């Protein structure tokens, strides 16, 4: 728990302890809480009741949001136990009774799931798309940020930034619609090709090139947005390094390689870890929207699998098993990637 | 209250480190002397790449807008999407707003966006402030409860069962409550609050201000920019809500605009995109023309395009700090 906490405050340079007036610590020095032999002394001087009287407004403020998370995040998380049940929503009067009366079947749902070739197809599709996007999408925001950073004119830069950020705020329905209108069978490109007497190209319905299409859509939507964080990291690089390197005779590319990229490394590692943790999530709406156009074999990812194989036919236990599988793998991946980043001397998502 | 008020009175003081002049090269100041002059080839390639990117975003928007304003004759003459405008024909928009499914969907989406954004912003700001004091009671376990959601994926099926179990099926609250709190946004705002000098808060407290007053009178005025950005994020999220509508809203009359766009435009082109039966009362009678379809697209894009420029200048300031710390 300390670890997650530090990630938020790390680097904020904000280590002031905030005293409130009725806290009876005259020096306010947090370190004085521990005596040399390590026992806590000071903290006990503010009794729980006094702290409660002092801090109840803060607790009350955090309570509604915490309640929402408990109901809509942690309750479903606990609800995953129905992965080990033959969950039947009709056996009780409400969802809770149904849970109590449903039969426990151990790993039965997982067995059904793992025996279904459709599930493994979805896993393979998901991982293929993740790998493809890691190679063909992940580096692009970095390149774009470097490119944008090199523009001298604030005005031009601001304009380009605004334009490339914009699609991030469009829904997937809109993005797919735009692609359909431009590249689809009745879209602008096909229209022009037909006018020119060519055989029109239908990019939208071709399962073989689906992965390219999906990546192109992701790039269109998010490449600009992804560049923001790298732009911030770029402007934090000490300019004297560049000047010193130039004085030492390093050309443009050497400076890029030896100063810019190392300067970006922590951010790159951080985003890579996050991406790996999400290896089984490739975006949901994008696939559900195009699944019928290209067919199941190309567009079925884990999330759409759960939707079509569990929610629509109401196979709750099996769907929960698939979700649990995904959640656990994601958690394991992110922890492993973070450990690995620490091994490499990077800060990672959270420090130890 | 007086000291604190003096400090915050008048022009906004330079308190947050984010607003201080950037270190490093100030944009617009020009090329440092040691840097070699740009090569014409490099400049050319750079310009070409960036121009392509800008065009790739603007061109579809342009084409959709022009088609939505074109008459049936122009659309027939060009065989589909129009690129060069000939005339302005508003009949598609008149058609849409004369009632029926799309007017209703615009109303539903607006309602969900306004109510949801307000609700989310209030709860998020309150929680961000409640968690911003490092020495407060139960601060660490509470923060842990919030941050742990980053690592845990609850799963679609249990979430579905909880939402429907609460009786939210076919209720617009199903589009608001499950996504009301974004812990990321909360962390961004909290980071801002934590950067407000402790002296300011102490001064206010000595003057007798309670926590709510400190939040209202000191924290909020100082972090207007970041709150605007977070508000935009929430608003965009609600306006774009599509999948939750697929899951929870079966009733056509309560469909938000994205759901209508999907079944009306996308599924209209390849009839079974969702697999769900498409039945739009009042519209199915006459098949929508391309202009009407594109008008729906324009309406769906519009809020983002209109609000975006006002908030955009705060992005780098507001988001990066939070993002890097989070």
XYZ file of C-alpha atoms in Angstrom:
678
model
C 0.000 0.000 0.000
C 2.921 2.298 0.633
C 4.019 1.586 -2.882
C 0.939 2.833 -4.652
C 0.816 5.843 -2.396
C 4.326 6.948 -3.260
C 3.647 6.871 -6.964
C 1.170 9.673 -6.640
C 3.309 11.900 -4.550
C 6.652 10.948 -5.999
C 8.322 13.786 -7.760
C 5.825 16.328 -6.617
C 8.481 17.871 -4.449
C 5.776 18.353 -1.918
C 6.887 16.850 1.310
C 5.608 19.527 3.570
C 3.530 18.076 6.272
C 0.372 20.003 6.589
C -0.345 20.896 10.157
C -3.700 21.929 11.251
C -3.886 24.421 14.074
C -5.423 22.126 16.624
C -2.801 19.482 16.200
C -0.608 19.745 19.274
C 2.764 19.256 17.658
C 4.738 22.377 18.400
C 7.576 21.691 16.001
C 5.514 19.903 13.370
C 8.478 17.803 12.380
C 7.224 14.446 11.185
C 10.529 12.769 11.720
C 10.389 13.486 15.410
C 7.611 10.946 15.636
C 10.131 8.163 15.923
C 12.521 7.855 18.798
C 15.993 6.539 17.960
C 15.038 3.047 19.037
C 12.278 3.141 16.472
C 9.206 3.287 18.629
C 6.429 5.630 17.657
C 5.745 8.268 20.196
C 4.321 11.477 18.790
C 1.561 10.089 16.691
C -0.250 8.818 19.711
C -0.456 12.322 21.123
C -3.443 13.061 18.879
C -6.154 10.698 20.034
C -8.421 9.093 17.496
C -11.447 11.042 18.653
C -9.708 14.354 18.219
C -8.565 13.333 14.766
C -12.054 12.240 13.891
C -13.472 15.527 15.100
C -10.847 17.377 13.081
C -11.028 15.316 9.894
C -14.642 14.285 9.583
C -15.369 16.853 6.857
C -12.581 15.345 4.759
C -13.921 11.857 5.299
C -17.413 13.003 4.449
C -16.128 14.548 1.239
C -14.424 11.388 0.086
C -17.326 9.180 1.114
C -19.700 9.531 -1.888
C -16.977 8.778 -4.427
C -15.709 5.894 -2.319
C -19.226 4.528 -2.081
C -19.630 4.619 -5.856
C -16.352 2.770 -6.306
C -17.385 0.197 -3.721
C -20.671 -0.449 -5.500
C -19.556 -0.258 -9.124
C -15.987 -1.478 -8.880
C -15.362 -3.568 -5.803
C -18.755 -5.245 -5.634
C -18.358 -6.561 -9.211
C -14.809 -7.580 -8.342
C -16.162 -9.706 -5.505
C -18.917 -10.818 -7.837
C -16.296 -12.653 -9.817
C -16.773 -15.586 -7.460
C -19.694 -16.593 -9.642
C -16.988 -17.815 -12.006
C -16.895 -20.811 -9.662
C -20.661 -21.216 -9.634
C -23.315 -22.428 -11.950
C -24.909 -19.040 -11.520
C -28.622 -18.972 -12.094
C -30.215 -15.541 -11.748
C -33.704 -17.003 -11.400
C -33.307 -19.106 -8.252
C -33.835 -16.268 -5.788
C -35.816 -13.092 -5.561
C -32.863 -10.882 -6.346
C -29.278 -11.025 -7.543
C -27.923 -11.629 -4.057
C -30.235 -14.564 -3.316
C -29.457 -16.004 -6.716
C -25.819 -15.902 -5.758
C -26.458 -17.609 -2.422
C -28.602 -20.392 -3.898
C -26.517 -21.046 -6.993
C -24.509 -24.224 -7.080
C -20.737 -24.218 -6.587
C -18.997 -26.113 -9.348
C -15.334 -25.355 -8.753
C -13.391 -24.901 -11.932
C -16.128 -26.214 -14.210
C -16.623 -22.884 -15.939
C -12.938 -22.575 -16.594
C -12.872 -26.070 -18.066
C -15.710 -25.238 -20.454
C -13.996 -21.992 -21.314
C -10.583 -23.474 -21.948
C -12.101 -26.238 -24.062
C -13.797 -23.721 -26.325
C -11.612 -23.087 -29.397
C -13.460 -19.806 -29.888
C -11.998 -18.566 -26.616
C -8.453 -19.343 -27.677
C -9.092 -17.729 -31.065
C -10.148 -14.592 -29.205
C -7.049 -14.728 -27.003
C -4.797 -15.174 -30.019
C -6.536 -12.347 -31.882
C -6.186 -10.061 -28.892
C -2.517 -10.817 -28.413
C -1.803 -10.465 -32.139
C -3.452 -7.080 -32.222
C -1.602 -5.978 -29.080
C 1.723 -7.073 -30.542
C 0.973 -5.424 -33.876
C 0.021 -2.162 -32.237
C 3.060 -2.280 -30.007
C 5.246 -2.282 -33.103
C 3.238 -0.051 -35.431
C 1.427 2.291 -33.079
C 3.419 2.674 -29.900
C 6.451 4.505 -31.424
C 4.360 6.957 -33.435
C 3.392 9.348 -30.611
C 7.067 9.527 -29.655
C 8.049 10.437 -33.210
C 5.218 12.939 -33.480
C 6.227 14.560 -30.182
C 9.819 14.936 -31.333
C 8.612 16.369 -34.614
C 6.248 18.814 -32.931
C 8.874 19.815 -30.423
C 11.231 20.779 -33.230
C 8.803 23.333 -34.645
C 9.982 26.785 -33.678
C 6.835 28.769 -34.357
C 4.463 28.608 -31.403
C 1.519 29.402 -33.605
C 2.065 26.670 -36.161
C 2.806 24.232 -33.382
C -0.292 25.170 -31.439
C -2.457 24.810 -34.500
C -1.102 21.387 -35.418
C -1.419 20.230 -31.825
C -5.058 21.285 -31.621
C -5.877 19.503 -34.849
C -4.200 16.222 -33.977
C -5.630 16.138 -30.439
C -9.166 16.525 -31.688
C -9.988 12.959 -32.815
C -9.233 11.683 -29.334
C -12.513 13.257 -28.282
C -14.553 11.460 -30.914
C -16.348 8.282 -29.989
C -15.447 5.026 -31.666
C -18.773 5.082 -33.417
C -17.746 8.341 -35.037
C -14.254 7.162 -35.918
C -15.594 4.033 -37.565
C -18.182 6.130 -39.374
C -15.505 8.458 -40.703
C -13.425 5.547 -41.927
C -16.487 3.997 -43.493
C -17.355 7.201 -45.327
C -13.806 7.666 -46.554
C -12.595 4.135 -47.226
C -15.671 1.895 -47.112
C -17.394 0.181 -49.996
C -19.639 3.204 -50.603
C -17.086 5.703 -49.366
C -15.220 8.478 -51.026
C -12.222 6.425 -52.094
C -14.301 3.677 -53.687
C -16.405 6.332 -55.359
C -13.371 8.026 -56.918
C -11.918 4.673 -57.972
C -15.163 3.745 -59.653
C -15.186 7.095 -61.458
C -11.670 6.390 -62.670
C -12.798 3.001 -63.956
C -10.901 1.013 -61.356
C -12.106 -1.865 -59.263
C -13.099 -0.222 -55.968
C -11.208 -1.216 -52.897
C -13.240 -2.103 -49.839
C -10.920 -1.771 -46.907
C -13.634 -1.977 -44.280
C -14.825 -5.507 -44.895
C -11.610 -7.362 -45.532
C -10.680 -9.760 -42.723
C -7.115 -10.159 -43.987
C -6.236 -6.509 -43.603
C -8.435 -5.935 -40.582
C -5.515 -5.641 -38.197
C -4.005 -2.867 -40.333
C -7.343 -1.080 -40.502
C -7.817 -1.273 -36.752
C -4.337 0.066 -36.122
C -4.867 2.854 -38.633
C -8.042 3.839 -36.819
C -6.254 3.833 -33.472
C -3.466 5.936 -34.922
C -5.921 8.405 -36.404
C -7.777 8.702 -33.141
C -5.006 8.758 -30.590
C -1.592 9.510 -32.030
C -1.825 13.210 -31.219
C -3.155 12.617 -27.751
C -0.451 10.081 -27.043
C 2.164 12.672 -27.966
C 1.141 15.051 -25.155
C 2.922 13.197 -22.418
C 6.088 12.903 -24.489
C 5.937 16.603 -25.296
C 5.895 17.326 -21.584
C 8.864 15.047 -21.031
C 10.703 16.714 -23.914
C 10.295 20.190 -22.506
C 11.682 18.956 -19.195
C 15.006 17.959 -20.752
C 17.818 20.295 -19.729
C 18.750 22.418 -22.754
C 22.334 22.776 -21.555
C 22.819 19.118 -22.370
C 22.098 19.856 -26.013
C 24.412 22.814 -26.048
C 27.196 20.850 -24.397
C 26.734 17.991 -26.847
C 26.778 20.393 -29.774
C 29.972 21.951 -28.419
C 31.476 18.481 -28.274
C 30.664 18.042 -31.938
C 27.531 15.894 -31.739
C 25.305 16.368 -34.759
C 21.525 16.490 -34.830
C 21.047 12.707 -34.875
C 23.615 12.003 -32.207
C 21.916 14.515 -29.935
C 18.607 12.824 -30.626
C 20.073 9.448 -29.766
C 22.127 10.414 -26.731
C 20.025 13.129 -25.123
C 16.443 13.190 -26.377
C 15.720 9.473 -26.276
C 17.334 8.863 -22.866
C 15.361 11.844 -21.609
C 12.164 10.199 -22.761
C 13.079 6.767 -21.441
C 11.231 6.857 -18.094
C 8.000 7.872 -19.791
C 8.444 5.284 -22.527
C 9.012 2.549 -19.960
C 6.030 3.685 -17.924
C 3.699 3.628 -20.915
C 5.090 0.296 -22.091
C 4.330 -1.245 -18.709
C 0.823 0.136 -18.762
C 0.346 -1.177 -22.294
C 1.598 -4.621 -21.286
C -0.758 -4.693 -18.341
C -3.522 -4.054 -20.835
C -2.260 -6.691 -23.261
C -5.628 -8.446 -23.135
C -7.539 -5.210 -23.669
C -7.379 -3.771 -27.144
C -10.389 -1.560 -27.060
C -13.850 -2.840 -27.113
C -16.217 -0.607 -28.989
C -13.907 -0.502 -31.965
C -14.210 -4.253 -32.387
C -17.821 -4.708 -31.521
C -18.661 -2.074 -34.118
C -16.783 -3.787 -36.912
C -17.182 -7.399 -35.932
C -20.004 -8.167 -38.328
C -18.395 -6.401 -41.268
C -15.244 -8.503 -41.248
C -16.448 -11.599 -39.499
C -15.821 -13.236 -36.190
C -12.551 -14.963 -37.010
C -10.749 -11.662 -37.525
C -12.466 -9.305 -35.115
C -13.259 -11.434 -32.076
C -11.216 -10.181 -29.151
C -11.596 -11.214 -25.518
C -14.061 -8.484 -24.639
C -16.327 -9.132 -27.608
C -16.083 -12.851 -26.857
C -17.412 -12.248 -23.358
C -20.177 -10.074 -24.741
C -21.349 -12.491 -27.403
C -20.692 -15.771 -25.607
C -21.705 -14.797 -22.093
C -23.853 -11.691 -21.837
C -26.106 -12.275 -24.845
C -26.746 -15.998 -24.134
C -26.635 -15.259 -20.370
C -23.846 -17.703 -19.619
C -22.914 -15.769 -16.506
C -20.519 -18.220 -14.890
C -18.463 -18.708 -18.012
C -18.356 -14.991 -18.774
C -17.184 -14.253 -15.259
C -14.510 -16.922 -15.677
C -13.289 -15.263 -18.876
C -13.292 -11.869 -17.179
C -11.427 -13.225 -14.180
C -8.880 -14.833 -16.484
C -8.347 -11.505 -18.181
C -8.135 -9.549 -14.933
C -5.675 -11.912 -13.293
C -3.415 -12.109 -16.349
C -3.464 -8.327 -16.617
C -2.548 -7.910 -12.952
C 0.253 -10.462 -13.215
C 1.585 -8.813 -16.378
C 1.642 -5.344 -14.890
C 3.369 -6.492 -11.712
C 5.905 -8.511 -13.682
C 6.601 -5.648 -16.087
C 7.021 -3.279 -13.177
C 9.458 -5.622 -11.438
C 11.375 -5.844 -14.665
C 11.470 -2.054 -14.967
C 12.836 -1.791 -11.437
C 15.489 -4.314 -12.352
C 16.465 -2.001 -15.215
C 16.685 0.903 -12.822
C 13.532 2.648 -13.951
C 10.881 4.032 -11.692
C 7.964 2.182 -13.289
C 4.355 2.706 -12.387
C 4.847 2.493 -8.666
C 8.017 2.380 -6.674
C 8.704 -0.103 -3.944
C -10.957 34.650 6.338
C -9.320 38.010 5.730
C -5.718 36.931 5.182
C -6.666 34.176 2.842
C -8.993 36.452 0.983
C -6.318 39.067 0.546
C -4.022 36.443 -0.845
C -6.497 35.182 -3.372
C -8.076 38.528 -4.147
C -7.707 40.209 -7.485
C -5.619 38.588 -10.135
C -4.750 34.999 -9.737
C -1.452 34.720 -7.881
C 1.353 32.674 -9.353
C 1.139 29.812 -6.940
C 1.136 26.596 -8.825
C 4.565 25.601 -10.054
C 2.976 24.536 -13.320
C 2.336 28.074 -14.402
C 5.867 29.233 -13.906
C 7.859 29.929 -17.054
C 9.028 26.664 -18.564
C 12.566 25.591 -18.170
C 14.471 24.842 -21.297
C 13.913 26.436 -24.652
C 11.036 28.820 -24.609
C 8.976 28.214 -27.692
C 9.041 31.113 -30.071
C 12.311 32.468 -28.796
C 14.154 31.057 -31.775
C 17.004 28.825 -32.680
C 19.924 28.728 -30.271
C 23.203 29.845 -31.821
C 24.885 26.486 -31.532
C 22.210 24.647 -33.446
C 22.987 24.006 -37.097
C 20.660 25.559 -39.699
C 17.851 23.277 -40.864
C 18.403 21.237 -43.967
C 15.899 21.935 -46.762
C 15.232 18.222 -47.238
C 14.562 17.686 -43.547
C 12.262 20.691 -43.426
C 10.439 19.474 -46.516
C 9.849 15.997 -45.108
C 8.774 17.426 -41.788
C 6.321 19.785 -43.439
C 4.924 17.047 -45.616
C 4.363 14.667 -42.690
C 2.666 17.290 -40.560
C 0.541 18.592 -43.425
C -0.615 15.042 -44.148
C -1.588 14.543 -40.533
C -3.537 17.784 -40.341
C -5.299 16.988 -43.610
C -6.100 13.465 -42.468
C -8.043 14.924 -39.563
C -9.640 17.891 -41.275
C -10.590 16.347 -44.593
C -13.119 13.774 -43.290
C -14.705 16.417 -41.088
C -14.950 18.784 -44.028
C -16.358 16.201 -46.362
C -18.986 15.078 -43.873
C -20.020 18.667 -43.174
C -20.277 19.536 -46.868
C -22.263 16.395 -47.649
C -24.702 17.123 -44.831
C -25.331 20.532 -46.384
C -25.638 19.282 -49.950
C -28.884 18.800 -51.811
C -30.051 15.439 -53.079
C -29.132 16.425 -56.652
C -25.539 17.254 -55.769
C -25.164 13.994 -53.859
C -26.569 12.019 -56.763
C -24.339 13.843 -59.227
C -21.176 13.082 -57.264
C -22.290 9.542 -56.495
C -21.997 9.824 -52.722
C -19.766 11.921 -50.495
C -19.348 15.516 -51.615
C -16.046 17.341 -51.339
C -16.616 20.652 -53.084
C -19.621 22.561 -51.763
C -22.059 23.922 -54.371
C -24.948 25.146 -52.263
C -26.212 25.133 -48.713
C -29.291 23.027 -48.146
C -30.443 22.782 -44.557
C -33.238 20.325 -45.233
C -31.310 17.451 -43.652
C -31.114 19.327 -40.362
C -34.744 20.385 -40.556
C -35.603 16.746 -41.160
C -33.667 15.615 -38.091
C -34.956 18.223 -35.698
C -38.565 17.892 -36.718
C -38.949 15.288 -34.013
C -38.525 11.560 -33.934
C -35.713 9.301 -32.911
C -32.791 11.617 -33.502
C -34.219 14.648 -31.728
C -34.950 12.408 -28.773
C -31.436 10.958 -28.826
C -29.856 14.415 -28.897
C -31.975 15.330 -25.909
C -31.060 12.134 -24.030
C -27.362 12.617 -24.687
C -27.468 16.259 -23.657
C -29.285 15.378 -20.473
C -26.896 12.570 -19.589
C -23.892 14.764 -20.390
C -25.034 17.737 -18.323
C -26.294 15.781 -15.322
C -23.454 13.283 -15.432
C -20.694 15.860 -15.772
C -22.025 17.934 -12.900
C -22.457 14.876 -10.719
C -19.000 13.511 -11.526
C -17.234 16.831 -11.117
C -18.799 17.517 -7.739
C -17.987 14.065 -6.386
C -14.496 14.019 -7.853
C -13.546 17.466 -6.552
C -14.897 16.646 -3.099
C -13.030 13.360 -2.958
C -9.853 14.904 -4.351
C -9.935 17.491 -1.590
C -10.833 14.932 1.040
C -7.794 12.910 0.045
C -5.421 15.830 -0.390
C -4.385 16.155 3.252
C -1.550 13.794 3.937
C -1.970 13.601 7.693
C -5.718 13.210 7.840
C -7.491 10.296 9.426
C -7.567 7.115 7.335
C -5.931 8.984 4.489
C -3.710 6.116 3.406
C -6.242 3.271 3.369
C -8.765 5.502 1.629
C -6.307 6.555 -1.046
C -5.346 2.934 -1.461
C -9.000 2.057 -2.031
C -9.125 4.576 -4.844
C -5.802 3.741 -6.467
C -6.286 -0.002 -6.338
C -8.992 0.349 -8.981
C -6.186 0.979 -11.474
C -4.917 -2.542 -10.991
C -8.157 -4.458 -10.650
C -10.385 -5.253 -13.564
C -13.812 -6.196 -12.258
C -15.003 -7.940 -15.388
C -17.910 -7.281 -17.671
C -20.297 -9.957 -16.451
C -20.282 -9.120 -12.709
C -20.531 -5.419 -13.551
C -23.514 -6.137 -15.748
C -25.141 -8.199 -13.004
C -24.578 -5.474 -10.406
C -25.998 -2.717 -12.598
C -29.025 -4.713 -13.628
C -29.389 -6.052 -10.083
C -29.718 -2.481 -8.853
C -32.633 -2.043 -11.222
C -30.815 0.365 -13.502
C -31.674 -1.466 -16.703
C -33.297 0.983 -19.108
C -32.574 3.834 -16.739
C -30.382 6.721 -17.828
C -28.578 6.413 -14.488
C -26.990 3.265 -15.904
C -25.106 5.586 -18.252
C -23.973 7.805 -15.377
C -23.389 5.935 -12.128
C -20.997 3.137 -13.185
C -18.619 5.581 -14.866
C -19.177 8.545 -12.576
C -15.805 8.458 -10.838
C -12.620 8.421 -12.849
C -9.798 7.836 -10.420
C -7.379 9.232 -12.964
C -9.197 12.567 -12.997
C -9.358 12.486 -9.229
C -5.607 12.020 -8.965
C -5.048 14.923 -11.364
C -7.169 17.286 -9.283
C -5.709 16.025 -6.032
C -2.191 16.697 -7.278
C -3.238 20.271 -7.979
C -4.751 20.730 -4.553
C -1.625 19.379 -2.922
C 0.461 22.009 -4.648
C -1.440 24.848 -3.026
C 0.842 26.240 -0.322
C 0.055 25.008 3.163
C 0.455 28.533 4.526
C -2.549 29.705 2.553
C -4.706 26.990 4.041
C -3.380 27.569 7.535
C -4.117 31.253 7.181
C -7.674 30.522 6.127
C -8.102 28.141 9.010
C -6.830 30.667 11.517
C -9.428 33.028 10.136
C -12.031 30.442 10.988
C -12.721 28.802 7.639
C -13.897 25.206 7.678
C -12.918 22.585 5.141
C -15.837 23.283 2.834
C -15.098 26.986 2.809
C -11.412 26.364 2.102
C -12.352 24.159 -0.794
C -14.837 26.639 -2.185
C -12.952 29.868 -1.629
C -9.319 28.852 -2.073
C -8.898 25.527 -3.827
C -11.497 25.960 -6.538
C -10.460 29.449 -7.687
C -6.842 28.314 -7.845
C -7.479 25.206 -9.884
C -10.080 26.433 -12.334
C -7.972 25.361 -15.303
C -7.566 21.769 -14.263
C -11.199 21.500 -13.284
C -12.209 22.768 -16.713
C -10.070 20.104 -18.342
C -11.394 17.329 -16.135
C -14.906 18.586 -16.785
C -14.271 18.294 -20.506
C -13.020 14.738 -20.041
C -16.139 13.773 -18.150
C -18.422 15.542 -20.615
C -16.769 13.844 -23.575
C -17.058 10.511 -21.834
C -20.780 10.945 -21.265
C -21.468 12.299 -24.728
C -19.552 9.400 -26.280
C -21.121 6.715 -24.102
C -22.009 3.950 -26.473
C -21.280 0.567 -25.045
C -23.082 1.063 -21.760
C -26.080 2.053 -23.819
C -25.796 -1.223 -25.732
C -25.636 -3.138 -22.464
C -28.218 -1.360 -20.395
C -30.626 0.585 -22.611
C -32.964 -1.603 -24.636
C -35.640 1.017 -24.974
C -35.213 2.868 -28.291
C -36.681 6.034 -26.874
C -33.869 6.262 -24.350
C -31.028 5.645 -26.765
C -28.257 8.229 -26.633
C -26.991 9.764 -29.847
C -24.042 7.376 -30.281
C -26.325 4.381 -30.183
C -28.565 5.969 -32.792
C -25.600 6.897 -34.931
C -24.418 3.312 -34.829
C -27.674 1.651 -35.745
C -28.733 4.387 -38.128
C -25.508 5.037 -40.013
C -23.150 2.130 -39.530
C -25.714 -0.615 -39.408
C -27.606 1.149 -42.179
C -24.667 0.405 -44.400
C -24.119 -3.189 -43.404
C -27.416 -4.231 -41.902
C -26.287 -6.412 -39.007
C -23.372 -4.609 -37.433
C -24.583 -4.974 -33.881
C -26.483 -8.176 -34.197
C -29.260 -6.394 -32.336
C -32.446 -5.810 -34.287
C -32.664 -2.311 -35.658
C -36.035 -0.706 -35.375
C -36.343 3.026 -35.320
C -39.908 4.225 -35.144
C -40.740 7.192 -37.289
C -37.616 6.933 -39.379
C -37.814 3.528 -40.961
C -40.746 4.763 -43.013
C -38.466 6.639 -45.387
C -34.852 5.576 -45.803
C -32.477 8.318 -44.682
C -30.642 10.146 -47.386
C -26.891 10.458 -47.197
C -27.275 14.125 -46.261
C -29.413 13.214 -43.261
C -26.918 10.575 -42.175
C -24.055 12.999 -42.414
C -26.061 15.602 -40.528
C -26.329 13.142 -37.644
C -22.563 12.696 -37.776
C -22.086 16.468 -37.681
C -24.359 16.791 -34.667
C -22.464 14.037 -32.889
C -19.112 15.690 -33.567
C -20.267 19.205 -32.831
C -19.998 19.418 -29.018
C -16.422 18.161 -29.005
C -15.375 20.542 -31.767
C -17.090 23.519 -30.153
C -15.944 23.075 -26.546
C -12.506 21.785 -27.369
C -10.803 25.080 -28.385
C -11.791 26.741 -25.131
C -10.317 24.060 -22.946
C -7.474 22.985 -25.161
C -5.009 25.615 -23.951
C -5.227 24.159 -20.463
C -4.341 20.633 -21.540
C -0.611 20.793 -21.239
C -0.789 22.764 -18.016
C -3.517 20.792 -16.385
C -3.127 17.256 -17.508
C 0.562 16.653 -17.708
C 1.260 17.406 -14.080
C -1.365 14.988 -12.982
C -0.492 12.408 -15.572
C 3.166 12.341 -14.703
C 2.525 12.134 -11.001
C -0.263 9.615 -11.357
